[in-house]
Amino acid sequence: MRPILLDAASRAHRYLEELEMRGVAPSPHAVSRLSELGGPLPQHPADPEAVLAALDTIGSPATVASAGGRFFGFVIGGSLPAALAANWLAGAWDQNAGLAVTSPTSAALEEIALRWLIDVFHLPEQSGGAFVTGTTMANFSALAAARHSILARAGWDVEANGLFGAPPITVVVGDEVHVSLLKALSLLGLGRDRVMRVPTDDQGRMRADMLPPLTDRTIVCAQAGNVNTGAIDPVREICAAAHDAAGWVHVDGAFGLWAAASPALIHLVRGTEDADSWAVDAHKWLNTPYDGGVAFVRNASDLTASMSASAAYLQQSQKSGRGDPMLYTPEMSRRARGVEIWAALRSLGRSGLADLVERTCRYARRFGEGLASAGHPPLNEVVLNQVLVSFGEDDITRRVIDGIQADGTCWCGGTVWHGRAAMRISVSSWATTERDIDRSLAAVLRVAASSRRS
Ligand SMILES: Cc1ncc(COP(=O)(O)O)c(C=O)c1O
């Protein structure tokens, strides 16, 4: 395998080096060539090196350069060097991470990474954790644990009997709830439309003073990091109200929870540690390769009760402290995604992680200040790494967004904020430099000026 693996490494290295020179969005020509990778299923085997060459020659130019420093769409990080390299090595290992017996290394690294993450987020030491594909599945896993806990207390075994005939659960969300949380609720049979919505303030934070009456059958879903503004719900107040009624609080902290890693920003997430479950992404702000997210549940047994499965042929680990990883996740067989989470944390350390979070927030502020100086003040308070901006009439803003995507210097997406079209700028990558911000700001201002003229 040596030649093909070295070839892959050298192609990957060249790809990353060339990101500096190419447009962030792929050209329409590059995308149109993707059909060359298709056609009927080949009748006969092909040379593996030719397969790789085709993938690189046709696939690489049609990628979005989100691994570089000038992609500001959605909330997408790059891949830290140690995390990317660990991901490659783990690919070579090809471990099934579901059982300790099929991957002692993965099980151990997940356990270590879990302890480190619990430390970073100041969560209860004994919390259980699940290494899943992202925050959608982390929300799903944590809410499955919440559903278990509430119904078990009511004398109902939801894993055995399902929800038909079960005592009703009330789910409370903020008006600015992320759509992935609603998706998780719908998958769990809790319904995306039967939630109670709480009004939010001008930054999208749930109004804790407007919570409905809560009971011990209520799950309140708070959010740390509004996808548009970065604003964080008043989780301490929400927890106090919900816990007074013996209800459950879940925090969707896909990216915002990482504020806890920074001594300068931790005040924003104070009180999140009071909740009962949490969801966070690694592939966003921790800058691990896709895909990776983690669910944490204060009482690990609520998570294992909702996720467990057993069969005679599945050797369950007795030795490992937390038992087999599959006892915590919706999946059984899965990749060893904890390896790159471990590598990212090991390579950054506490100070590197704080620096990553603070640096990207500083760059977001720099972007926002540059826009404001040019007459386009951000629509949001830039508290984290998200900037929202409008360039006047909605169609002008939309033209600027289309224009910047076509220009290629950087990539920013669009949204609607309080009824107005807005451009979103999310600075989430370790690879972004001050020069990237200045180049991108200049490009946005150039495109904005020409969109106003046209
Ligand atoms: C607040 C919030 N929750 C959940 C998600 C979904 O995360 P994922 O795409 O990793 O499942 C996002 C994604 O941006 C988010 O911002």
Short mmCIF file of N, CA and C in Angstrom, two decimals, residues 22 27 51 72 115 130 135-136 215 227 229 236 250 262 272 301 311 314 343 382 396 404-405 409 413 431 447:
data_model
loop_
_atom_site.label_atom_id
_atom_site.label_comp_id
_atom_site.label_asym_id
_atom_site.label_seq_id
_atom_site.Cartn_x
_atom_site.Cartn_y
_atom_site.Cartn_z
N ARG A 22 -6.71 29.42 -4.86
CA ARG A 22 -7.95 29.18 -5.62
C ARG A 22 -9.14 29.91 -5.02
N SER A 27 -15.45 26.34 -9.30
CA SER A 27 -16.00 26.95 -10.53
C SER A 27 -17.12 26.06 -11.07
N VAL A 51 -7.68 5.24 -9.57
CA VAL A 51 -8.91 5.67 -8.88
C VAL A 51 -8.62 6.93 -8.08
N PHE A 72 -16.51 31.40 5.45
CA PHE A 72 -17.22 31.93 6.62
C PHE A 72 -18.71 31.53 6.59
N ARG A 115 -13.32 12.88 29.37
CA ARG A 115 -12.90 13.54 30.64
C ARG A 115 -12.39 14.94 30.36
N ALA A 130 -21.53 10.52 24.60
CA ALA A 130 -21.68 9.74 23.37
C ALA A 130 -20.97 10.46 22.24
N THR A 135 -24.02 17.68 16.16
CA THR A 135 -24.95 18.12 17.19
C THR A 135 -26.37 17.62 16.95
N THR A 136 -26.75 17.39 15.70
CA THR A 136 -28.10 16.85 15.48
C THR A 136 -28.25 15.53 16.24
N THR A 215 -43.30 21.56 34.74
CA THR A 215 -43.60 20.45 35.66
C THR A 215 -42.46 19.44 35.59
N VAL A 227 -27.41 30.39 15.89
CA VAL A 227 -26.67 30.17 14.65
C VAL A 227 -26.46 31.47 13.86
N THR A 229 -26.67 34.89 15.47
CA THR A 229 -26.05 35.97 16.25
C THR A 229 -24.95 35.49 17.19
N ARG A 236 -28.63 29.74 33.31
CA ARG A 236 -28.74 29.61 34.78
C ARG A 236 -30.18 29.83 35.23
N HIS A 250 -31.98 20.72 28.71
CA HIS A 250 -30.97 20.31 27.73
C HIS A 250 -30.39 21.57 27.10
N SER A 262 -12.56 29.57 27.12
CA SER A 262 -11.82 30.83 27.18
C SER A 262 -12.10 31.56 28.49
N THR A 272 -24.47 27.02 32.34
CA THR A 272 -24.75 25.86 31.48
C THR A 272 -24.47 24.57 32.24
N SER A 301 -26.51 6.93 33.52
CA SER A 301 -27.43 5.78 33.40
C SER A 301 -28.68 6.15 32.58
N ALA A 311 -26.76 -8.59 22.90
CA ALA A 311 -26.98 -9.87 22.23
C ALA A 311 -25.85 -10.78 22.65
N LEU A 314 -22.38 -10.19 21.24
CA LEU A 314 -21.70 -8.92 21.46
C LEU A 314 -20.99 -8.99 22.80
N ALA A 343 -6.93 13.99 19.56
CA ALA A 343 -5.73 14.59 18.96
C ALA A 343 -5.83 16.12 18.96
N VAL A 382 -21.71 41.47 18.37
CA VAL A 382 -20.76 40.40 18.03
C VAL A 382 -20.12 39.88 19.32
N ILE A 396 -30.53 44.00 -2.48
CA ILE A 396 -29.11 44.40 -2.56
C ILE A 396 -28.28 43.43 -1.71
N ILE A 404 -20.35 37.80 -3.59
CA ILE A 404 -19.14 37.39 -2.86
C ILE A 404 -18.86 35.90 -3.10
N GLN A 405 -19.94 35.13 -3.24
CA GLN A 405 -19.73 33.70 -3.52
C GLN A 405 -19.10 33.51 -4.90
N THR A 409 -13.07 35.22 -3.32
CA THR A 409 -12.07 35.57 -2.29
C THR A 409 -12.43 34.91 -0.98
N GLY A 413 -22.62 33.07 3.61
CA GLY A 413 -23.97 32.66 3.25
C GLY A 413 -25.00 33.71 3.68
N ALA A 431 -7.51 28.00 10.64
CA ALA A 431 -6.62 28.41 9.55
C ALA A 431 -6.78 29.88 9.19
N VAL A 447 -17.58 44.19 -3.44
CA VAL A 447 -18.78 43.61 -4.03
C VAL A 447 -20.02 44.42 -3.61
#
